[in-house]
Each structure stands twice: as C-alpha cells, then as structure tokens.
mmCIF file of C-alpha atoms in Angstrom:
data_model
loop_
_atom_site.group_PDB
_atom_site.id
_atom_site.type_symbol
_atom_site.label_atom_id
_atom_site.label_comp_id
_atom_site.label_asym_id
_atom_site.label_seq_id
_atom_site.Cartn_x
_atom_site.Cartn_y
_atom_site.Cartn_z
ATOM 1 C CA GLY A 1 150.464 7.034 85.132
ATOM 2 C CA GLY A 2 152.505 5.609 82.272
ATOM 3 C CA GLY A 3 151.770 8.585 80.025
ATOM 4 C CA GLY A 4 152.804 11.022 82.762
ATOM 5 C CA ALA A 5 156.047 9.191 83.356
ATOM 6 C CA GLY A 6 156.796 9.113 79.659
ATOM 7 C CA GLY A 7 156.182 12.858 79.406
ATOM 8 C CA GLY A 8 158.515 13.462 82.317
ATOM 9 C CA ASP A 9 161.230 11.373 80.687
ATOM 10 C CA VAL A 10 160.881 13.354 77.487
ATOM 11 C CA ALA A 11 161.097 16.658 79.361
ATOM 12 C CA ARG A 12 164.144 15.601 81.352
ATOM 13 C CA SER A 13 165.942 14.256 78.291
ATOM 14 C CA PHE A 14 165.217 17.265 76.063
ATOM 15 C CA LEU A 15 168.685 18.765 76.391
ATOM 16 C CA LYS A 16 170.313 15.368 76.021
ATOM 17 C CA LYS A 17 168.484 14.373 72.837
ATOM 18 C CA ASN A 18 168.613 17.696 71.013
ATOM 19 C CA LYS A 19 172.261 17.547 70.031
ATOM 20 C CA ASP A 20 171.706 18.505 66.410
ATOM 21 C CA GLU A 21 174.261 21.142 65.515
ATOM 22 C CA LEU A 22 173.786 24.029 63.156
ATOM 23 C CA HIS A 23 176.083 24.186 60.205
ATOM 24 C CA ALA A 24 178.736 26.843 60.724
ATOM 25 C CA LYS A 25 177.594 28.798 57.651
ATOM 26 C CA LEU A 26 173.913 28.978 58.672
ATOM 27 C CA PRO A 27 174.291 31.538 61.544
ATOM 28 C CA ALA A 28 176.532 33.686 59.318
ATOM 29 C CA LEU A 29 173.959 33.509 56.521
ATOM 30 C CA MET A 30 171.089 34.491 58.812
ATOM 31 C CA ALA A 31 173.173 37.273 60.360
ATOM 32 C CA ALA A 32 173.505 38.785 56.887
ATOM 33 C CA SER A 33 169.712 38.967 56.465
ATOM 34 C CA ARG A 34 168.196 42.266 55.357
ATOM 35 C CA TRP A 35 165.546 41.924 58.081
ATOM 36 C CA PRO A 36 166.801 43.529 61.343
ATOM 37 C CA PHE A 37 164.886 41.117 63.572
ATOM 38 C CA VAL A 38 166.366 38.000 61.943
ATOM 39 C CA ARG A 39 169.816 39.598 61.771
ATOM 40 C CA ASP A 40 169.772 40.403 65.511
ATOM 41 C CA LEU A 41 168.785 36.836 66.383
ATOM 42 C CA PHE A 42 171.870 35.329 64.743
ATOM 43 C CA LEU A 43 174.385 38.183 64.953
ATOM 44 C CA ALA A 44 175.915 37.084 68.266
ATOM 45 C CA ARG A 45 175.916 33.443 67.223
ATOM 46 C CA ALA A 46 177.663 34.220 63.967
ATOM 47 C CA ALA A 47 180.436 35.970 65.870
ATOM 48 C CA ASP A 48 180.981 32.823 67.950
ATOM 49 C CA SER A 49 183.573 30.616 66.308
ATOM 50 C CA ARG A 50 182.240 27.497 68.052
ATOM 51 C CA ARG A 51 179.477 25.441 66.500
ATOM 52 C CA GLY A 52 176.534 25.995 68.839
ATOM 53 C CA GLU A 53 174.059 23.280 69.663
ATOM 54 C CA VAL A 54 170.333 24.007 69.435
ATOM 55 C CA ALA A 55 169.761 22.815 73.005
ATOM 56 C CA ARG A 56 172.473 25.083 74.409
ATOM 57 C CA GLN A 57 171.108 28.059 72.487
ATOM 58 C CA PHE A 58 167.616 27.241 73.723
ATOM 59 C CA ALA A 59 168.808 27.089 77.330
ATOM 60 C CA ALA A 60 170.621 30.434 76.965
ATOM 61 C CA SER A 61 167.515 32.044 75.463
ATOM 62 C CA MET A 62 165.347 30.724 78.313
ATOM 63 C CA LYS A 63 167.828 32.086 80.851
ATOM 64 C CA GLU A 64 167.684 35.540 79.238
ATOM 65 C CA LEU A 65 163.882 35.366 79.187
ATOM 66 C CA THR A 66 163.621 34.470 82.895
ATOM 67 C CA GLU A 67 166.026 37.277 83.818
ATOM 68 C CA THR A 68 163.957 39.759 81.796
ATOM 69 C CA LEU A 69 160.714 38.564 83.416
ATOM 70 C CA ALA A 70 162.237 38.784 86.899
ATOM 71 C CA ALA A 71 163.269 42.418 86.293
ATOM 72 C CA THR A 72 159.781 43.573 85.197
ATOM 73 C CA ASP A 73 156.236 43.780 86.546
ATOM 74 C CA GLN A 74 154.409 40.787 85.127
ATOM 75 C CA HIS A 75 150.871 41.122 83.736
ATOM 76 C CA PHE A 76 148.430 38.530 82.472
ATOM 77 C CA ILE A 77 148.017 38.651 78.688
ATOM 78 C CA ARG A 78 145.673 36.442 76.699
ATOM 79 C CA CYS A 79 145.945 36.447 72.893
ATOM 80 C CA ILE A 80 142.584 36.316 71.109
ATOM 81 C CA LYS A 81 142.067 35.532 67.431
ATOM 82 C CA PRO A 82 139.952 38.429 66.064
ATOM 83 C CA ASN A 83 138.675 36.680 62.928
ATOM 84 C CA ASP A 84 139.164 33.620 60.749
ATOM 85 C CA ARG A 85 140.120 35.638 57.668
ATOM 86 C CA ARG A 86 143.478 36.935 58.992
ATOM 87 C CA ALA A 87 142.270 40.453 58.204
ATOM 88 C CA PRO A 88 143.538 43.425 60.238
ATOM 89 C CA PHE A 89 141.116 45.653 62.221
ATOM 90 C CA ASP A 90 138.274 43.174 61.703
ATOM 91 C CA PHE A 91 136.720 41.787 64.897
ATOM 92 C CA ASP A 92 134.217 38.957 64.791
ATOM 93 C CA GLU A 93 132.186 39.568 67.954
ATOM 94 C CA ALA A 94 130.821 36.030 68.253
ATOM 95 C CA LEU A 95 134.248 34.471 67.681
ATOM 96 C CA VAL A 96 135.939 36.738 70.226
ATOM 97 C CA ARG A 97 133.213 36.167 72.840
ATOM 98 C CA SER A 98 133.454 32.399 72.376
ATOM 99 C CA GLN A 99 137.219 32.473 72.920
ATOM 100 C CA LEU A 100 136.910 34.661 76.024
ATOM 101 C CA GLN A 101 134.363 32.283 77.523
ATOM 102 C CA SER A 102 136.211 29.076 76.628
ATOM 103 C CA CYS A 103 139.544 30.426 77.917
ATOM 104 C CA GLY A 104 137.991 31.491 81.216
ATOM 105 C CA VAL A 105 138.893 35.174 80.809
ATOM 106 C CA LEU A 106 135.371 36.396 81.601
ATOM 107 C CA ALA A 107 135.180 34.129 84.653
ATOM 108 C CA ALA A 108 138.588 35.356 85.856
ATOM 109 C CA ALA A 109 137.467 38.979 85.425
ATOM 110 C CA CYS A 110 134.313 38.306 87.458
ATOM 111 C CA VAL A 111 136.351 36.666 90.226
ATOM 112 C CA ALA A 112 138.806 39.611 90.291
ATOM 113 C CA GLN A 113 135.909 42.078 90.339
ATOM 114 C CA ALA A 114 134.294 40.291 93.277
ATOM 115 C CA GLY A 115 137.594 40.033 95.187
ATOM 116 C CA PHE A 116 140.525 42.427 95.521
ATOM 117 C CA PRO A 117 141.965 43.132 92.062
ATOM 118 C CA TYR A 118 144.050 46.082 93.333
ATOM 119 C CA ARG A 119 147.273 44.755 94.849
ATOM 120 C CA ARG A 120 150.286 46.866 95.755
ATOM 121 C CA THR A 121 153.118 46.548 98.243
ATOM 122 C CA PHE A 122 153.126 48.944 101.181
ATOM 123 C CA LEU A 123 156.401 50.435 99.980
ATOM 124 C CA SER A 124 155.083 51.046 96.467
ATOM 125 C CA MET A 125 151.851 52.646 97.679
ATOM 126 C CA LEU A 126 153.643 54.894 100.178
ATOM 127 C CA ASP A 127 156.090 55.935 97.468
ATOM 128 C CA ASP A 128 153.218 56.869 95.112
ATOM 129 C CA PHE A 129 151.632 59.119 97.748
ATOM 130 C CA ARG A 130 154.752 60.254 99.611
ATOM 131 C CA ASP A 131 153.720 63.911 99.308
ATOM 132 C CA LEU A 132 150.939 63.154 101.820
ATOM 133 C CA LEU A 133 153.501 61.991 104.405
ATOM 134 C CA THR A 134 155.581 64.020 106.805
ATOM 135 C CA LEU A 135 159.363 63.756 106.690
ATOM 136 C CA GLU A 136 159.306 61.498 109.742
ATOM 137 C CA GLU A 137 156.725 59.231 108.087
ATOM 138 C CA GLN A 138 158.782 59.153 104.891
ATOM 139 C CA ARG A 139 161.838 58.035 106.874
ATOM 140 C CA LEU A 140 159.773 55.247 108.433
ATOM 141 C CA ALA A 141 158.372 54.293 105.009
ATOM 142 C CA TRP A 142 161.857 53.598 103.650
ATOM 143 C CA GLY A 143 163.801 52.622 106.741
ATOM 144 C CA GLY A 144 161.092 51.292 109.074
ATOM 145 C CA SER A 145 159.625 47.841 109.547
ATOM 146 C CA ALA A 146 156.751 46.231 107.641
ATOM 147 C CA ALA A 147 154.482 46.818 110.656
ATOM 148 C CA GLU A 148 155.227 50.571 110.590
ATOM 149 C CA ARG A 149 154.531 50.728 106.853
ATOM 150 C CA LYS A 150 151.302 48.830 107.393
ATOM 151 C CA ALA A 151 150.226 51.330 110.064
ATOM 152 C CA MET A 152 150.965 54.261 107.734
ATOM 153 C CA VAL A 153 148.989 52.686 104.862
ATOM 154 C CA ARG A 154 146.041 52.117 107.210
ATOM 155 C CA LYS A 155 146.301 55.746 108.360
ATOM 156 C CA LEU A 156 146.269 57.038 104.770
ATOM 157 C CA LEU A 157 143.249 54.912 103.821
ATOM 158 C CA THR A 158 141.400 55.980 106.969
ATOM 159 C CA GLN A 159 142.117 59.661 106.304
ATOM 160 C CA ALA A 160 140.854 59.186 102.736
ATOM 161 C CA GLY A 161 137.533 57.896 104.111
ATOM 162 C CA PHE A 162 137.651 54.228 103.039
ATOM 163 C CA ALA A 163 135.703 51.649 105.017
ATOM 164 C CA ASP A 164 137.363 48.493 106.323
ATOM 165 C CA GLU A 165 135.445 46.304 103.854
ATOM 166 C CA ASP A 166 136.944 48.221 100.900
ATOM 167 C CA TYR A 167 140.438 46.824 101.479
ATOM 168 C CA GLN A 168 142.499 44.256 103.348
ATOM 169 C CA LEU A 169 146.066 44.618 104.604
ATOM 170 C CA GLY A 170 148.394 41.645 104.391
ATOM 171 C CA ARG A 171 151.908 41.307 105.758
ATOM 172 C CA THR A 172 153.544 43.364 102.992
ATOM 173 C CA MET A 173 150.732 44.265 100.542
ATOM 174 C CA VAL A 174 147.423 46.116 100.434
ATOM 175 C CA PHE A 175 144.497 44.414 98.647
ATOM 176 C CA GLY A 176 141.689 46.647 97.448
ATOM 177 C CA SER A 177 138.358 46.403 95.702
ATOM 178 C CA ALA A 178 137.896 47.369 92.056
ATOM 179 C CA GLY A 179 138.634 51.032 91.429
ATOM 180 C CA LEU A 180 140.402 51.533 94.761
ATOM 181 C CA GLU A 181 143.489 53.025 93.106
ATOM 182 C CA ALA A 182 141.504 55.645 91.158
ATOM 183 C CA GLN A 183 139.289 56.426 94.164
ATOM 184 C CA PHE A 184 142.272 56.748 96.461
ATOM 185 C CA ALA A 185 144.057 59.020 93.976
ATOM 186 C CA GLU A 186 140.970 61.260 93.863
ATOM 187 C CA ARG A 187 140.558 61.309 97.637
ATOM 188 C CA ALA A 188 144.279 61.842 98.074
ATOM 189 C CA ARG A 189 143.939 64.896 95.833
ATOM 190 C CA GLU A 190 141.082 66.172 98.025
ATOM 191 C CA LEU A 191 143.120 65.484 101.162
ATOM 192 C CA ARG A 192 146.085 67.310 99.625
ATOM 193 C CA GLU A 193 143.850 70.300 98.810
ATOM 194 C CA ARG A 194 142.512 70.367 102.385
ATOM 195 C CA ARG A 195 146.039 70.356 103.766
ATOM 196 C CA GLU A 196 147.054 73.150 101.408
ATOM 197 C CA ALA A 197 143.993 75.162 102.492
ATOM 198 C CA ASP A 198 144.937 74.656 106.158
ATOM 199 C CA GLU A 199 148.482 75.786 105.389
ATOM 200 C CA ARG A 200 147.181 78.923 103.658
ATOM 201 C CA ALA A 201 144.946 79.632 106.661
ATOM 202 C CA ARG A 202 147.942 79.336 108.982
ATOM 203 C CA GLN A 203 149.905 81.692 106.747
ATOM 204 C CA ARG A 204 147.053 84.215 106.843
ATOM 205 C CA GLU A 205 147.018 83.976 110.628
ATOM 206 C CA ALA A 206 150.751 84.613 110.688
ATOM 207 C CA GLU A 207 150.292 87.610 108.393
ATOM 208 C CA ALA A 208 147.465 88.853 110.591
ATOM 209 C CA MET A 209 149.702 88.599 113.654
ATOM 210 C CA SER A 210 152.351 90.607 111.838
ATOM 211 C CA ALA A 211 149.754 93.244 110.950
ATOM 212 C CA GLU A 212 148.670 93.354 114.586
ATOM 213 C CA GLN A 213 152.253 93.954 115.631
ATOM 214 C CA LYS A 214 152.520 96.737 113.073
ATOM 215 C CA ALA A 215 149.311 98.307 114.397
ATOM 216 C CA ARG A 216 150.662 98.132 117.934
ATOM 217 C CA LEU A 217 153.901 99.778 116.809
ATOM 218 C CA ALA A 218 151.960 102.584 115.078
ATOM 219 C CA GLU A 219 149.860 103.168 118.207
ATOM 220 C CA MET A 220 152.994 103.485 120.302
ATOM 221 C CA GLU A 221 154.430 105.942 117.782
ATOM 222 C CA ARG A 222 151.254 108.053 118.067
ATOM 223 C CA GLU A 223 151.422 107.995 121.853
ATOM 224 C CA ARG A 224 155.039 109.117 121.752
ATOM 225 C CA GLU A 225 154.177 112.015 119.421
ATOM 226 C CA GLU A 226 151.385 113.087 121.748
ATOM 227 C CA ALA A 227 153.783 112.958 124.710
ATOM 228 C CA HIS A 228 156.301 115.138 122.869
ATOM 229 C CA ALA A 229 153.560 117.582 121.885
ATOM 230 C CA ALA A 230 152.462 117.798 125.506
ATOM 231 C CA MET A 231 156.073 118.428 126.544
ATOM 232 C CA ILE A 232 156.384 121.325 124.111
ATOM 233 C CA ALA A 233 153.081 122.793 125.229
ATOM 234 C CA ALA A 234 154.152 122.556 128.855
ATOM 235 C CA ALA A 235 157.515 124.189 128.097
ATOM 236 C CA GLU A 236 155.762 127.241 126.699
ATOM 237 C CA ALA A 237 153.958 127.901 129.955
ATOM 238 C CA ALA A 238 155.713 130.116 132.533
ATOM 239 C CA THR A 239 153.869 129.090 135.632
ATOM 240 C CA VAL A 240 155.079 126.608 138.206
ATOM 241 C CA ASP A 241 152.273 124.230 137.305
ATOM 242 C CA ALA A 242 153.302 124.460 133.699
ATOM 243 C CA GLU A 243 156.903 123.662 134.616
ATOM 244 C CA LYS A 244 155.705 120.737 136.668
ATOM 245 C CA ARG A 245 153.597 119.496 133.795
ATOM 246 C CA ARG A 246 156.592 120.000 131.482
ATOM 247 C CA LEU A 247 158.784 117.819 133.702
ATOM 248 C CA GLU A 248 156.082 115.179 133.906
ATOM 249 C CA ALA A 249 155.644 115.318 130.141
ATOM 250 C CA GLU A 250 159.402 114.967 129.602
ATOM 251 C CA ALA A 251 159.521 111.947 131.908
ATOM 252 C CA GLU A 252 156.561 110.366 130.140
ATOM 253 C CA ALA A 253 158.112 111.084 126.724
ATOM 254 C CA ARG A 254 161.401 109.498 127.783
ATOM 255 C CA ALA A 255 159.501 106.492 129.106
ATOM 256 C CA LYS A 256 157.654 106.165 125.799
ATOM 257 C CA ASP A 257 160.953 106.443 123.921
ATOM 258 C CA ALA A 258 162.475 103.677 126.033
ATOM 259 C CA GLU A 259 159.386 101.498 125.644
ATOM 260 C CA LEU A 260 159.357 102.010 121.876
ATOM 261 C CA GLU A 261 163.050 101.189 121.517
ATOM 262 C CA ALA A 262 162.660 98.090 123.687
ATOM 263 C CA THR A 263 159.675 96.934 121.610
ATOM 264 C CA ARG A 264 161.581 97.490 118.390
ATOM 265 C CA ALA A 265 164.559 95.547 119.725
ATOM 266 C CA ALA A 266 162.314 92.679 120.833
ATOM 267 C CA MET A 267 160.616 92.559 117.431
ATOM 268 C CA GLN A 268 163.972 92.595 115.653
ATOM 269 C CA GLN A 269 165.252 89.800 117.877
ATOM 270 C CA GLU A 270 162.079 87.780 117.235
ATOM 271 C CA LEU A 271 162.489 88.294 113.506
ATOM 272 C CA GLU A 272 166.106 87.138 113.629
ATOM 273 C CA GLU A 273 165.116 84.091 115.669
ATOM 274 C CA ARG A 274 162.441 83.206 113.133
ATOM 275 C CA ARG A 275 164.935 83.543 110.313
ATOM 276 C CA ALA A 276 167.438 81.382 112.183
ATOM 277 C CA ALA A 277 164.730 78.787 112.878
ATOM 278 C CA ALA A 278 163.684 78.819 109.214
ATOM 279 C CA ASP A 279 167.309 78.374 108.108
ATOM 280 C CA ALA A 280 167.759 75.526 110.576
ATOM 281 C CA ALA A 281 164.514 73.903 109.431
ATOM 282 C CA GLU A 282 165.597 74.184 105.792
ATOM 283 C CA ALA A 283 168.979 72.670 106.611
ATOM 284 C CA GLN A 284 167.283 69.865 108.555
ATOM 285 C CA ARG A 285 164.849 69.293 105.692
ATOM 286 C CA ALA A 286 167.741 69.043 103.218
ATOM 287 C CA ALA A 287 169.536 66.629 105.560
ATOM 288 C CA ASP A 288 166.352 64.590 106.004
ATOM 289 C CA GLU A 289 165.793 64.425 102.267
ATOM 290 C CA ALA A 290 169.391 63.319 101.743
ATOM 291 C CA ALA A 291 169.009 60.676 104.453
ATOM 292 C CA LEU A 292 165.686 59.604 102.955
ATOM 293 C CA GLU A 293 167.231 59.252 99.510
ATOM 294 C CA GLU A 294 170.120 57.259 100.971
ATOM 295 C CA ALA A 295 167.684 54.995 102.830
ATOM 296 C CA ARG A 296 165.696 54.525 99.648
ATOM 297 C CA ARG A 297 168.809 53.543 97.700
ATOM 298 C CA GLU A 298 169.812 51.117 100.457
ATOM 299 C CA GLU A 299 166.344 49.581 100.466
ATOM 300 C CA GLU A 300 166.398 49.196 96.682
ATOM 301 C CA ALA A 301 169.870 47.658 96.850
ATOM 302 C CA ARG A 302 168.700 45.268 99.546
ATOM 303 C CA LEU A 303 165.653 44.225 97.538
ATOM 304 C CA LEU A 304 167.798 43.770 94.416
ATOM 305 C CA GLU A 305 170.323 41.685 96.340
ATOM 306 C CA ALA A 306 167.511 39.533 97.779
ATOM 307 C CA ALA A 307 166.066 39.011 94.290
ATOM 308 C CA GLN A 308 169.502 38.046 92.955
ATOM 309 C CA ARG A 309 170.008 35.592 95.799
ATOM 310 C CA GLN A 310 166.589 34.086 95.114
ATOM 311 C CA ARG A 311 167.360 33.714 91.392
ATOM 312 C CA ALA A 312 170.714 32.138 92.218
ATOM 313 C CA ALA A 313 169.011 29.667 94.575
ATOM 314 C CA GLU A 314 166.406 28.816 91.926
ATOM 315 C CA GLU A 315 169.118 28.262 89.299
ATOM 316 C CA GLN A 316 171.065 26.062 91.715
ATOM 317 C CA ALA A 317 167.918 24.061 92.487
ATOM 318 C CA ARG A 318 167.222 23.611 88.775
ATOM 319 C CA GLY A 319 170.816 22.498 88.232
ATOM 320 C CA LEU A 320 170.500 19.902 90.994
ATOM 321 C CA ALA A 321 167.179 18.706 89.571
ATOM 322 C CA GLU A 322 168.738 18.296 86.119
ATOM 323 C CA LYS A 323 171.668 16.339 87.573
ATOM 324 C CA GLU A 324 169.284 14.054 89.441
ATOM 325 C CA GLY A 325 167.278 13.585 86.234
ATOM 326 C CA ARG A 326 170.379 12.479 84.377
#
C-alpha cells in the first residue's frame, strides 16, 4: 500500500518537480542540426522567445500525441527484438518465439482466433458494401437509426449465406469470426455478379419484348399490303361481285390503315413515356445521391463533433484531477 501511494505521489507531482529549464541557446543549437528529424523537434521551440520548461514541453507533446491517436484507427503493435547482435535482417527463431510467448502475443492471437477478431461498425461495413444496397437502403444507412443499420447488416450477411454462429451483432458493431471480412467480400462479389446477371436477363426480356412489337408491326404491314393488293385486284373486275369485293377490300384496307396508324401512335407514346420515366428516374437518382452525400457529410460532422466533445470532457476531467492532486 505504501509503495502504491508513493508511486501515485510521484506521478501527481511530475509536472511540479520537473521545473528544470533549457538554456535559451540549446533549442537554437538543436534547431540548426543537419539531421532533419532533430531539427524539426526543436525548430518551433527555437522560434519561441520564452524559455520553455521540460514539463510544459512534455505536456504539449502528450497532448499532440493523444490528438493524433484519437484521429486514427488504433492497432495493437508489439515490438520484438530479432536478435542479440543488433544485426539487420537476422531473425533468431528461438529468441523471437520466447518473446512472443512471454509477452502473451501467441495467447492473445489464440483468444482472438477463437472469438470474434473481425469488428466493424455498422456504418463502416455498410459504407464498404454500399453498392449492394438500394438507394433507399443507402439513405437509411446514413440517415437512419442504429436499429435500421443493424437490420440491413443482418440482411446482407443472410443474403451472403452466413450462419448465425459466424457472427454476432451488437448495438453499433458487427463481430465476426476469423476470415469473415475476406469471406464476405468474396460472397459479396458473387452476390453482385448474380444481381448483374439478373439485370442482364431483364434487359434481354425488354429487348425481346421490343422485338415482339417489331414483329407485330411487320405482320400488320404485310396484312395491309395484302388488303391493298386485294383492292386492286377487285378494281380490275367489271362484274357487280367484283365491285362489291372492291368496296369491301377498300373498307378493309382503310381499316388496316387506321389500325396501323393507331398502333404506331401508341408505340410512339409508350416510347416517349419510357423516356420521360427514365429522365425522371435519373433526376431522382441524382437528387437521391446528392441527399445521400449531404446526409453522409452531416453524419460525419456529427460524429466529429461528438468526438471533440468527448475529448474536451476528458481534458476537463484530467484538469480537475490535476487540481485535486495539487
């Protein structure tokens, strides 16, 4: 208990005891170094006319470090000594294995392998595979609630063929077994290919329907030509029956003409409607993409603001703790 208390006193009084000041010429001397790394360390301090204390410089460096760490994705890194000879590109297998075992790296890897080493937020996972989502699902991914994002992640994993034991969904993150990310990327590629094949099949059906319409139009043209030929043949006859047939042929030819013109007008109207619908869909898609991008920027701004508030609260708490320690 006494040792712990003494250590705490030392930690709390670090800034108070380390009041040793650097000589004013030392930062200027180090800033003139021919080594860029050393020069950069002391360049800003040399420009400062005040004599900086070591403790204050240490606190400023720690603040910069914490801000850098908060702005990045943190990963676990363990430094291993490759050999005792300080030789580059020379790995002593027994020495490295001993360090990995004594530091618990192998045990940690086994635990991660047995658990859920893949961990991503719903938002990050949906953003990685946003091309598998519809525009409505993309809007929900960026502007919806955590429950809606969770439902979409579950839907994607189910469509990709993963069993429930392969992953777990938390409140804001998905936890997966080893290799889930690579497996999901592969299955997402297969799912994307299936969707593209379905889209090509629908396009072929649309083209087939257009060909059917063209065939129908050609058949009507042939029938009209036959009606006109029959009218001419009937006009050449001089008998009453021939005249009657001529009149009937003329009426049938006029009916075929009217039917053909009506069909052409309907097809033209349908084509114009399709073009108008396609233009409207493209305009809606552009508007949806703009709205999606705006929602994404708002979400990023909100997350950044929340992170800044959290850092400010942590700094305030540390300041209060230091005051209480004094």
